[in-house]
């Protein structure tokens, strides 16, 4: 079954600290993986996209990694800011004929002063 | 630049009442359009998608229907709402193509009482 699982479900960190969010997937065949940031009550916004051949990609203070062999991805946030408080969603695109997106349930991050 | 609009932003409706949520996209033509529902603590669930005017694909059997009367307009409807229809509804668009990013609207928070 094609699934995307994220951990932890929620996380509280202090402003300025780093954190790492995890995403494990069983989607096969795999096309790509995106991390989205969703502010409360808003639509998700893409942070990064990673294809099979990419191991690391950065977008400012966000760095995503992908291990296609173990089917794991992580999102590392450096020097967190209060504005980083949001839900972070891992989304894997199915590479088969239907070309569907498989969404994780997200990690809810709260950055406290 | 492209923008996506959804309205209303919030809606409280009694059980058994009809529903109409609207989504419009500006700044692009012939987009793929999507309706998602996000229930509390769960990942986004694709409800409908459309690759062109009048072309609607339903992902899950349910109490809802979708229509695309114009190229950049996507409507989500119900004749009689159920309590289980409560949730956060997101419209998204993408350029036609397999791996293109989906851009999400601001969402509509629907509460059925």
JSON list of C-alpha atoms in Angstrom, two decimals:
[
{"chain": "A", "resi": 1, "resn": "UNK", "atom": "CA", "xyz": [0.00, 0.00, 0.00]},
{"chain": "A", "resi": 2, "resn": "UNK", "atom": "CA", "xyz": [1.33, 3.45, -0.92]},
{"chain": "A", "resi": 3, "resn": "UNK", "atom": "CA", "xyz": [1.76, 5.43, 2.29]},
{"chain": "A", "resi": 4, "resn": "UNK", "atom": "CA", "xyz": [3.63, 8.39, 3.68]},
{"chain": "A", "resi": 5, "resn": "UNK", "atom": "CA", "xyz": [4.32, 8.52, 7.40]},
{"chain": "A", "resi": 6, "resn": "UNK", "atom": "CA", "xyz": [5.75, 11.48, 9.26]},
{"chain": "A", "resi": 7, "resn": "UNK", "atom": "CA", "xyz": [7.29, 11.85, 12.67]},
{"chain": "A", "resi": 8, "resn": "UNK", "atom": "CA", "xyz": [7.01, 13.32, 15.14]},
{"chain": "A", "resi": 9, "resn": "UNK", "atom": "CA", "xyz": [3.33, 14.26, 15.04]},
{"chain": "A", "resi": 10, "resn": "UNK", "atom": "CA", "xyz": [4.12, 17.46, 16.89]},
{"chain": "A", "resi": 11, "resn": "UNK", "atom": "CA", "xyz": [7.19, 19.23, 18.14]},
{"chain": "A", "resi": 12, "resn": "UNK", "atom": "CA", "xyz": [7.89, 22.21, 20.36]},
{"chain": "A", "resi": 13, "resn": "UNK", "atom": "CA", "xyz": [11.26, 23.95, 20.19]},
{"chain": "A", "resi": 14, "resn": "UNK", "atom": "CA", "xyz": [12.73, 27.21, 21.41]},
{"chain": "A", "resi": 15, "resn": "UNK", "atom": "CA", "xyz": [13.45, 30.02, 19.01]},
{"chain": "A", "resi": 16, "resn": "UNK", "atom": "CA", "xyz": [16.94, 29.78, 17.56]},
{"chain": "A", "resi": 17, "resn": "UNK", "atom": "CA", "xyz": [17.19, 26.00, 17.93]},
{"chain": "A", "resi": 18, "resn": "UNK", "atom": "CA", "xyz": [17.45, 23.50, 15.09]},
{"chain": "A", "resi": 19, "resn": "UNK", "atom": "CA", "xyz": [15.09, 20.62, 14.43]},
{"chain": "A", "resi": 20, "resn": "UNK", "atom": "CA", "xyz": [14.67, 17.71, 12.03]},
{"chain": "A", "resi": 21, "resn": "UNK", "atom": "CA", "xyz": [11.41, 16.30, 10.77]},
{"chain": "A", "resi": 22, "resn": "UNK", "atom": "CA", "xyz": [11.17, 12.79, 9.34]},
{"chain": "A", "resi": 23, "resn": "UNK", "atom": "CA", "xyz": [9.23, 11.28, 6.46]},
{"chain": "A", "resi": 24, "resn": "UNK", "atom": "CA", "xyz": [9.12, 7.58, 5.55]},
{"chain": "A", "resi": 25, "resn": "UNK", "atom": "CA", "xyz": [7.31, 6.40, 2.46]},
{"chain": "A", "resi": 26, "resn": "UNK", "atom": "CA", "xyz": [6.36, 3.15, 0.81]},
{"chain": "A", "resi": 27, "resn": "UNK", "atom": "CA", "xyz": [5.25, 4.68, -2.49]},
{"chain": "A", "resi": 28, "resn": "UNK", "atom": "CA", "xyz": [6.41, 2.72, -5.50]},
{"chain": "A", "resi": 29, "resn": "UNK", "atom": "CA", "xyz": [7.21, 3.57, -8.18]},
{"chain": "A", "resi": 30, "resn": "UNK", "atom": "CA", "xyz": [8.52, 6.87, -6.88]},
{"chain": "A", "resi": 31, "resn": "UNK", "atom": "CA", "xyz": [8.49, 10.08, -8.89]},
{"chain": "A", "resi": 32, "resn": "UNK", "atom": "CA", "xyz": [9.38, 12.91, -6.52]},
{"chain": "A", "resi": 33, "resn": "UNK", "atom": "CA", "xyz": [8.98, 14.15, -2.96]},
{"chain": "A", "resi": 34, "resn": "UNK", "atom": "CA", "xyz": [7.99, 17.61, -1.82]},
{"chain": "A", "resi": 35, "resn": "UNK", "atom": "CA", "xyz": [7.96, 19.25, 1.58]},
{"chain": "A", "resi": 36, "resn": "UNK", "atom": "CA", "xyz": [5.17, 21.74, 2.09]},
{"chain": "A", "resi": 37, "resn": "UNK", "atom": "CA", "xyz": [4.72, 24.30, 4.86]},
{"chain": "A", "resi": 38, "resn": "UNK", "atom": "CA", "xyz": [1.15, 24.98, 5.91]},
{"chain": "A", "resi": 39, "resn": "UNK", "atom": "CA", "xyz": [0.41, 27.89, 8.20]},
{"chain": "A", "resi": 40, "resn": "UNK", "atom": "CA", "xyz": [-2.68, 27.48, 10.36]},
{"chain": "A", "resi": 41, "resn": "UNK", "atom": "CA", "xyz": [-5.82, 28.09, 8.35]},
{"chain": "A", "resi": 42, "resn": "UNK", "atom": "CA", "xyz": [-3.94, 28.53, 5.08]},
{"chain": "A", "resi": 43, "resn": "UNK", "atom": "CA", "xyz": [-3.10, 26.43, 2.05]},
{"chain": "A", "resi": 44, "resn": "UNK", "atom": "CA", "xyz": [0.23, 24.52, 1.87]},
{"chain": "A", "resi": 45, "resn": "UNK", "atom": "CA", "xyz": [3.20, 26.14, 0.16]},
{"chain": "A", "resi": 46, "resn": "UNK", "atom": "CA", "xyz": [6.00, 24.11, -1.39]},
{"chain": "A", "resi": 47, "resn": "UNK", "atom": "CA", "xyz": [9.45, 24.39, 0.24]},
{"chain": "A", "resi": 48, "resn": "UNK", "atom": "CA", "xyz": [11.49, 21.88, -1.74]},
{"chain": "A", "resi": 49, "resn": "UNK", "atom": "CA", "xyz": [11.16, 19.16, -4.35]},
{"chain": "A", "resi": 50, "resn": "UNK", "atom": "CA", "xyz": [13.45, 16.18, -4.57]},
{"chain": "A", "resi": 51, "resn": "UNK", "atom": "CA", "xyz": [13.76, 13.64, -7.33]},
{"chain": "A", "resi": 52, "resn": "UNK", "atom": "CA", "xyz": [15.24, 10.17, -7.20]},
{"chain": "A", "resi": 53, "resn": "UNK", "atom": "CA", "xyz": [18.78, 11.30, -7.97]},
{"chain": "A", "resi": 54, "resn": "UNK", "atom": "CA", "xyz": [18.93, 14.13, -5.45]},
{"chain": "A", "resi": 55, "resn": "UNK", "atom": "CA", "xyz": [20.27, 13.66, -1.92]},
{"chain": "A", "resi": 56, "resn": "UNK", "atom": "CA", "xyz": [20.13, 17.15, -0.49]},
{"chain": "A", "resi": 57, "resn": "UNK", "atom": "CA", "xyz": [18.42, 20.39, -1.37]},
{"chain": "A", "resi": 58, "resn": "UNK", "atom": "CA", "xyz": [18.33, 23.65, 0.54]},
{"chain": "A", "resi": 59, "resn": "UNK", "atom": "CA", "xyz": [15.94, 26.56, 0.58]},
{"chain": "A", "resi": 60, "resn": "UNK", "atom": "CA", "xyz": [17.24, 29.19, 2.97]},
{"chain": "A", "resi": 61, "resn": "UNK", "atom": "CA", "xyz": [17.16, 27.76, 6.49]},
{"chain": "A", "resi": 62, "resn": "UNK", "atom": "CA", "xyz": [15.38, 24.63, 5.25]},
{"chain": "A", "resi": 63, "resn": "UNK", "atom": "CA", "xyz": [17.42, 21.63, 4.09]},
{"chain": "A", "resi": 64, "resn": "UNK", "atom": "CA", "xyz": [15.77, 18.48, 2.79]},
{"chain": "A", "resi": 65, "resn": "UNK", "atom": "CA", "xyz": [17.48, 15.14, 2.36]},
{"chain": "A", "resi": 66, "resn": "UNK", "atom": "CA", "xyz": [16.37, 12.06, 0.49]},
{"chain": "A", "resi": 67, "resn": "UNK", "atom": "CA", "xyz": [17.57, 8.47, 0.76]},
{"chain": "A", "resi": 68, "resn": "UNK", "atom": "CA", "xyz": [15.84, 6.63, -2.05]},
{"chain": "A", "resi": 69, "resn": "UNK", "atom": "CA", "xyz": [17.26, 3.30, -0.92]},
{"chain": "A", "resi": 70, "resn": "UNK", "atom": "CA", "xyz": [15.68, 3.43, 2.53]},
{"chain": "A", "resi": 71, "resn": "UNK", "atom": "CA", "xyz": [12.75, 5.55, 1.30]},
{"chain": "A", "resi": 72, "resn": "UNK", "atom": "CA", "xyz": [13.31, 8.21, 3.90]},
{"chain": "A", "resi": 73, "resn": "UNK", "atom": "CA", "xyz": [13.41, 11.97, 3.76]},
{"chain": "A", "resi": 74, "resn": "UNK", "atom": "CA", "xyz": [14.11, 14.58, 6.39]},
{"chain": "A", "resi": 75, "resn": "UNK", "atom": "CA", "xyz": [13.57, 18.32, 6.65]},
{"chain": "A", "resi": 76, "resn": "UNK", "atom": "CA", "xyz": [16.09, 20.17, 8.79]},
{"chain": "A", "resi": 77, "resn": "UNK", "atom": "CA", "xyz": [15.28, 23.66, 10.00]},
{"chain": "A", "resi": 78, "resn": "UNK", "atom": "CA", "xyz": [18.21, 25.75, 11.16]},
{"chain": "A", "resi": 79, "resn": "UNK", "atom": "CA", "xyz": [18.05, 28.63, 13.64]},
{"chain": "A", "resi": 80, "resn": "UNK", "atom": "CA", "xyz": [14.29, 28.42, 13.98]},
{"chain": "A", "resi": 81, "resn": "UNK", "atom": "CA", "xyz": [12.13, 31.53, 14.02]},
{"chain": "A", "resi": 82, "resn": "UNK", "atom": "CA", "xyz": [8.67, 32.12, 15.43]},
{"chain": "A", "resi": 83, "resn": "UNK", "atom": "CA", "xyz": [7.37, 32.27, 11.86]},
{"chain": "A", "resi": 84, "resn": "UNK", "atom": "CA", "xyz": [8.45, 28.66, 11.35]},
{"chain": "A", "resi": 85, "resn": "UNK", "atom": "CA", "xyz": [5.51, 27.59, 13.51]},
{"chain": "A", "resi": 86, "resn": "UNK", "atom": "CA", "xyz": [3.35, 25.61, 11.09]},
{"chain": "A", "resi": 87, "resn": "UNK", "atom": "CA", "xyz": [2.50, 22.14, 9.89]},
{"chain": "A", "resi": 88, "resn": "UNK", "atom": "CA", "xyz": [5.09, 20.55, 7.60]},
{"chain": "A", "resi": 89, "resn": "UNK", "atom": "CA", "xyz": [3.72, 18.06, 5.14]},
{"chain": "A", "resi": 90, "resn": "UNK", "atom": "CA", "xyz": [5.67, 15.46, 3.18]},
{"chain": "A", "resi": 91, "resn": "UNK", "atom": "CA", "xyz": [4.11, 14.65, -0.19]},
{"chain": "A", "resi": 92, "resn": "UNK", "atom": "CA", "xyz": [5.26, 11.87, -2.51]},
{"chain": "A", "resi": 93, "resn": "UNK", "atom": "CA", "xyz": [4.25, 11.71, -6.14]},
{"chain": "A", "resi": 94, "resn": "UNK", "atom": "CA", "xyz": [3.38, 8.25, -7.31]},
{"chain": "A", "resi": 95, "resn": "UNK", "atom": "CA", "xyz": [5.32, 7.40, -10.45]},
{"chain": "A", "resi": 96, "resn": "UNK", "atom": "CA", "xyz": [2.77, 5.02, -11.90]},
{"chain": "A", "resi": 97, "resn": "UNK", "atom": "CA", "xyz": [0.04, 5.64, -14.43]},
{"chain": "A", "resi": 98, "resn": "UNK", "atom": "CA", "xyz": [-2.25, 7.55, -12.06]},
{"chain": "A", "resi": 99, "resn": "UNK", "atom": "CA", "xyz": [0.45, 10.09, -11.16]},
{"chain": "A", "resi": 100, "resn": "UNK", "atom": "CA", "xyz": [-1.19, 10.71, -7.80]},
{"chain": "A", "resi": 101, "resn": "UNK", "atom": "CA", "xyz": [0.10, 12.62, -4.79]},
{"chain": "A", "resi": 102, "resn": "UNK", "atom": "CA", "xyz": [0.30, 10.75, -1.50]},
{"chain": "A", "resi": 103, "resn": "UNK", "atom": "CA", "xyz": [0.16, 13.10, 1.48]},
{"chain": "A", "resi": 104, "resn": "UNK", "atom": "CA", "xyz": [1.59, 12.58, 4.94]},
{"chain": "A", "resi": 105, "resn": "UNK", "atom": "CA", "xyz": [-0.41, 13.76, 7.94]},
{"chain": "A", "resi": 106, "resn": "UNK", "atom": "CA", "xyz": [2.19, 16.38, 8.77]},
{"chain": "A", "resi": 107, "resn": "UNK", "atom": "CA", "xyz": [4.32, 17.43, 11.71]},
{"chain": "A", "resi": 108, "resn": "UNK", "atom": "CA", "xyz": [2.99, 20.35, 13.71]},
{"chain": "A", "resi": 109, "resn": "UNK", "atom": "CA", "xyz": [5.91, 22.53, 14.75]},
{"chain": "A", "resi": 110, "resn": "UNK", "atom": "CA", "xyz": [5.59, 25.19, 17.45]},
{"chain": "A", "resi": 111, "resn": "UNK", "atom": "CA", "xyz": [8.50, 27.57, 17.94]},
{"chain": "A", "resi": 112, "resn": "UNK", "atom": "CA", "xyz": [8.38, 29.33, 21.29]},
{"chain": "A", "resi": 113, "resn": "UNK", "atom": "CA", "xyz": [10.24, 32.48, 22.32]},
{"chain": "B", "resi": 1, "resn": "UNK", "atom": "CA", "xyz": [1.69, 36.11, -11.83]},
{"chain": "B", "resi": 2, "resn": "UNK", "atom": "CA", "xyz": [-0.83, 33.44, -11.02]},
{"chain": "B", "resi": 3, "resn": "UNK", "atom": "CA", "xyz": [-3.23, 33.63, -8.10]},
{"chain": "B", "resi": 4, "resn": "UNK", "atom": "CA", "xyz": [-5.88, 31.30, -6.78]},
{"chain": "B", "resi": 5, "resn": "UNK", "atom": "CA", "xyz": [-8.95, 32.43, -4.89]},
{"chain": "B", "resi": 6, "resn": "UNK", "atom": "CA", "xyz": [-11.42, 30.53, -2.77]},
{"chain": "B", "resi": 7, "resn": "UNK", "atom": "CA", "xyz": [-14.58, 31.66, -1.10]},
{"chain": "B", "resi": 8, "resn": "UNK", "atom": "CA", "xyz": [-16.04, 31.78, 1.33]},
{"chain": "B", "resi": 9, "resn": "UNK", "atom": "CA", "xyz": [-13.18, 31.60, 3.82]},
{"chain": "B", "resi": 10, "resn": "UNK", "atom": "CA", "xyz": [-15.39, 30.12, 6.52]},
{"chain": "B", "resi": 11, "resn": "UNK", "atom": "CA", "xyz": [-18.84, 28.62, 6.44]},
{"chain": "B", "resi": 12, "resn": "UNK", "atom": "CA", "xyz": [-21.19, 27.19, 9.05]},
{"chain": "B", "resi": 13, "resn": "UNK", "atom": "CA", "xyz": [-24.07, 25.19, 7.64]},
{"chain": "B", "resi": 14, "resn": "UNK", "atom": "CA", "xyz": [-26.80, 22.99, 9.15]},
{"chain": "B", "resi": 15, "resn": "UNK", "atom": "CA", "xyz": [-27.02, 19.31, 8.32]},
{"chain": "B", "resi": 16, "resn": "UNK", "atom": "CA", "xyz": [-29.09, 18.74, 5.20]},
{"chain": "B", "resi": 17, "resn": "UNK", "atom": "CA", "xyz": [-28.43, 22.15, 3.68]},
{"chain": "B", "resi": 18, "resn": "UNK", "atom": "CA", "xyz": [-26.79, 22.60, 0.24]},
{"chain": "B", "resi": 19, "resn": "UNK", "atom": "CA", "xyz": [-23.20, 23.65, -0.34]},
{"chain": "B", "resi": 20, "resn": "UNK", "atom": "CA", "xyz": [-21.36, 25.58, -2.99]},
{"chain": "B", "resi": 21, "resn": "UNK", "atom": "CA", "xyz": [-17.68, 26.43, -2.70]},
{"chain": "B", "resi": 22, "resn": "UNK", "atom": "CA", "xyz": [-15.99, 28.32, -5.47]},
{"chain": "B", "resi": 23, "resn": "UNK", "atom": "CA", "xyz": [-12.41, 28.42, -6.66]},
{"chain": "B", "resi": 24, "resn": "UNK", "atom": "CA", "xyz": [-10.97, 30.60, -9.41]},
{"chain": "B", "resi": 25, "resn": "UNK", "atom": "CA", "xyz": [-7.49, 30.87, -10.84]},
{"chain": "B", "resi": 26, "resn": "UNK", "atom": "CA", "xyz": [-5.98, 33.93, -12.49]},
{"chain": "B", "resi": 27, "resn": "UNK", "atom": "CA", "xyz": [-2.93, 34.36, -14.66]},
{"chain": "B", "resi": 28, "resn": "UNK", "atom": "CA", "xyz": [-2.86, 30.97, -16.37]},
{"chain": "B", "resi": 29, "resn": "UNK", "atom": "CA", "xyz": [-4.90, 29.02, -18.87]},
{"chain": "B", "resi": 30, "resn": "UNK", "atom": "CA", "xyz": [-5.97, 25.40, -19.08]},
{"chain": "B", "resi": 31, "resn": "UNK", "atom": "CA", "xyz": [-4.76, 24.53, -15.58]},
{"chain": "B", "resi": 32, "resn": "UNK", "atom": "CA", "xyz": [-5.35, 21.23, -13.87]},
{"chain": "B", "resi": 33, "resn": "UNK", "atom": "CA", "xyz": [-7.66, 21.90, -10.93]},
{"chain": "B", "resi": 34, "resn": "UNK", "atom": "CA", "xyz": [-8.09, 19.95, -7.71]},
{"chain": "B", "resi": 35, "resn": "UNK", "atom": "CA", "xyz": [-10.35, 19.84, -4.66]},
{"chain": "B", "resi": 36, "resn": "UNK", "atom": "CA", "xyz": [-8.94, 18.44, -1.42]},
{"chain": "B", "resi": 37, "resn": "UNK", "atom": "CA", "xyz": [-10.37, 17.96, 2.04]},
{"chain": "B", "resi": 38, "resn": "UNK", "atom": "CA", "xyz": [-8.25, 18.11, 5.15]},
{"chain": "B", "resi": 39, "resn": "UNK", "atom": "CA", "xyz": [-9.82, 16.67, 8.27]},
{"chain": "B", "resi": 40, "resn": "UNK", "atom": "CA", "xyz": [-8.34, 17.36, 11.68]},
{"chain": "B", "resi": 41, "resn": "UNK", "atom": "CA", "xyz": [-5.23, 15.24, 12.28]},
{"chain": "B", "resi": 42, "resn": "UNK", "atom": "CA", "xyz": [-5.36, 13.68, 8.84]},
{"chain": "B", "resi": 43, "resn": "UNK", "atom": "CA", "xyz": [-3.56, 14.20, 5.56]},
{"chain": "B", "resi": 44, "resn": "UNK", "atom": "CA", "xyz": [-5.06, 15.93, 2.56]},
{"chain": "B", "resi": 45, "resn": "UNK", "atom": "CA", "xyz": [-7.53, 13.75, 0.70]},
{"chain": "B", "resi": 46, "resn": "UNK", "atom": "CA", "xyz": [-8.03, 14.34, -3.00]},
{"chain": "B", "resi": 47, "resn": "UNK", "atom": "CA", "xyz": [-11.74, 14.64, -3.77]},
{"chain": "B", "resi": 48, "resn": "UNK", "atom": "CA", "xyz": [-11.89, 15.69, -7.44]},
{"chain": "B", "resi": 49, "resn": "UNK", "atom": "CA", "xyz": [-9.58, 16.78, -10.18]},
{"chain": "B", "resi": 50, "resn": "UNK", "atom": "CA", "xyz": [-10.17, 18.27, -13.59]},
{"chain": "B", "resi": 51, "resn": "UNK", "atom": "CA", "xyz": [-7.95, 18.53, -16.66]},
{"chain": "B", "resi": 52, "resn": "UNK", "atom": "CA", "xyz": [-10.37, 20.68, -18.64]},
{"chain": "B", "resi": 53, "resn": "UNK", "atom": "CA", "xyz": [-13.80, 22.28, -18.86]},
{"chain": "B", "resi": 54, "resn": "UNK", "atom": "CA", "xyz": [-16.50, 19.79, -18.05]},
{"chain": "B", "resi": 55, "resn": "UNK", "atom": "CA", "xyz": [-13.96, 17.04, -17.28]},
{"chain": "B", "resi": 56, "resn": "UNK", "atom": "CA", "xyz": [-14.24, 15.87, -13.68]},
{"chain": "B", "resi": 57, "resn": "UNK", "atom": "CA", "xyz": [-12.66, 12.84, -12.07]},
{"chain": "B", "resi": 58, "resn": "UNK", "atom": "CA", "xyz": [-13.88, 11.71, -8.67]},
{"chain": "B", "resi": 59, "resn": "UNK", "atom": "CA", "xyz": [-11.42, 10.06, -6.34]},
{"chain": "B", "resi": 60, "resn": "UNK", "atom": "CA", "xyz": [-13.70, 8.89, -3.55]},
{"chain": "B", "resi": 61, "resn": "UNK", "atom": "CA", "xyz": [-17.43, 8.15, -3.47]},
{"chain": "B", "resi": 62, "resn": "UNK", "atom": "CA", "xyz": [-19.13, 10.71, -1.28]},
{"chain": "B", "resi": 63, "resn": "UNK", "atom": "CA", "xyz": [-21.81, 13.25, -0.74]},
{"chain": "B", "resi": 64, "resn": "UNK", "atom": "CA", "xyz": [-20.07, 15.87, -2.86]},
{"chain": "B", "resi": 65, "resn": "UNK", "atom": "CA", "xyz": [-19.83, 16.77, -6.54]},
{"chain": "B", "resi": 66, "resn": "UNK", "atom": "CA", "xyz": [-17.65, 19.10, -8.58]},
{"chain": "B", "resi": 67, "resn": "UNK", "atom": "CA", "xyz": [-18.11, 21.09, -11.74]},
{"chain": "B", "resi": 68, "resn": "UNK", "atom": "CA", "xyz": [-15.88, 23.15, -14.00]},
{"chain": "B", "resi": 69, "resn": "UNK", "atom": "CA", "xyz": [-18.10, 25.50, -15.97]},
{"chain": "B", "resi": 70, "resn": "UNK", "atom": "CA", "xyz": [-15.20, 27.68, -17.15]},
{"chain": "B", "resi": 71, "resn": "UNK", "atom": "CA", "xyz": [-11.50, 27.08, -17.76]},
{"chain": "B", "resi": 72, "resn": "UNK", "atom": "CA", "xyz": [-10.39, 28.69, -14.50]},
{"chain": "B", "resi": 73, "resn": "UNK", "atom": "CA", "xyz": [-13.40, 28.05, -12.29]},
{"chain": "B", "resi": 74, "resn": "UNK", "atom": "CA", "xyz": [-13.91, 24.99, -10.14]},
{"chain": "B", "resi": 75, "resn": "UNK", "atom": "CA", "xyz": [-16.97, 24.49, -7.93]},
{"chain": "B", "resi": 76, "resn": "UNK", "atom": "CA", "xyz": [-17.54, 22.02, -5.13]},
{"chain": "B", "resi": 77, "resn": "UNK", "atom": "CA", "xyz": [-21.16, 21.27, -4.29]},
{"chain": "B", "resi": 78, "resn": "UNK", "atom": "CA", "xyz": [-23.45, 19.17, -2.19]},
{"chain": "B", "resi": 79, "resn": "UNK", "atom": "CA", "xyz": [-27.22, 18.84, -2.22]},
{"chain": "B", "resi": 80, "resn": "UNK", "atom": "CA", "xyz": [-27.44, 17.81, 1.45]},
{"chain": "B", "resi": 81, "resn": "UNK", "atom": "CA", "xyz": [-24.55, 18.24, 3.86]},
{"chain": "B", "resi": 82, "resn": "UNK", "atom": "CA", "xyz": [-23.64, 15.61, 6.43]},
{"chain": "B", "resi": 83, "resn": "UNK", "atom": "CA", "xyz": [-21.85, 16.14, 9.73]},
{"chain": "B", "resi": 84, "resn": "UNK", "atom": "CA", "xyz": [-18.90, 14.23, 8.28]},
{"chain": "B", "resi": 85, "resn": "UNK", "atom": "CA", "xyz": [-18.51, 16.85, 5.55]},
{"chain": "B", "resi": 86, "resn": "UNK", "atom": "CA", "xyz": [-16.97, 19.24, 8.06]},
{"chain": "B", "resi": 87, "resn": "UNK", "atom": "CA", "xyz": [-13.35, 20.04, 7.32]},
{"chain": "B", "resi": 88, "resn": "UNK", "atom": "CA", "xyz": [-10.91, 22.34, 5.61]},
{"chain": "B", "resi": 89, "resn": "UNK", "atom": "CA", "xyz": [-11.41, 22.39, 1.85]},
{"chain": "B", "resi": 90, "resn": "UNK", "atom": "CA", "xyz": [-8.52, 23.32, -0.37]},
{"chain": "B", "resi": 91, "resn": "UNK", "atom": "CA", "xyz": [-8.52, 24.07, -4.06]},
{"chain": "B", "resi": 92, "resn": "UNK", "atom": "CA", "xyz": [-5.28, 23.72, -6.00]},
{"chain": "B", "resi": 93, "resn": "UNK", "atom": "CA", "xyz": [-4.06, 24.21, -9.55]},
{"chain": "B", "resi": 94, "resn": "UNK", "atom": "CA", "xyz": [-1.09, 23.01, -11.54]},
{"chain": "B", "resi": 95, "resn": "UNK", "atom": "CA", "xyz": [0.27, 23.37, -15.03]},
{"chain": "B", "resi": 96, "resn": "UNK", "atom": "CA", "xyz": [-0.60, 20.35, -17.15]},
{"chain": "B", "resi": 97, "resn": "UNK", "atom": "CA", "xyz": [2.14, 17.78, -16.86]},
{"chain": "B", "resi": 98, "resn": "UNK", "atom": "CA", "xyz": [3.18, 14.90, -14.67]},
{"chain": "B", "resi": 99, "resn": "UNK", "atom": "CA", "xyz": [5.50, 16.41, -12.10]},
{"chain": "B", "resi": 100, "resn": "UNK", "atom": "CA", "xyz": [4.39, 19.98, -11.84]},
{"chain": "B", "resi": 101, "resn": "UNK", "atom": "CA", "xyz": [3.89, 21.62, -8.49]},
{"chain": "B", "resi": 102, "resn": "UNK", "atom": "CA", "xyz": [0.39, 22.13, -7.19]},
{"chain": "B", "resi": 103, "resn": "UNK", "atom": "CA", "xyz": [-0.39, 25.59, -5.87]},
{"chain": "B", "resi": 104, "resn": "UNK", "atom": "CA", "xyz": [-2.98, 25.74, -3.14]},
{"chain": "B", "resi": 105, "resn": "UNK", "atom": "CA", "xyz": [-5.64, 28.30, -2.41]},
{"chain": "B", "resi": 106, "resn": "UNK", "atom": "CA", "xyz": [-6.29, 29.79, 1.04]},
{"chain": "B", "resi": 107, "resn": "UNK", "atom": "CA", "xyz": [-8.93, 27.19, 1.89]},
{"chain": "B", "resi": 108, "resn": "UNK", "atom": "CA", "xyz": [-12.49, 27.18, 3.21]},
{"chain": "B", "resi": 109, "resn": "UNK", "atom": "CA", "xyz": [-13.24, 26.07, 6.75]},
{"chain": "B", "resi": 110, "resn": "UNK", "atom": "CA", "xyz": [-16.63, 24.28, 6.66]},
{"chain": "B", "resi": 111, "resn": "UNK", "atom": "CA", "xyz": [-18.45, 23.39, 9.86]},
{"chain": "B", "resi": 112, "resn": "UNK", "atom": "CA", "xyz": [-21.63, 21.36, 9.57]},
{"chain": "B", "resi": 113, "resn": "UNK", "atom": "CA", "xyz": [-23.82, 21.48, 12.69]}
]
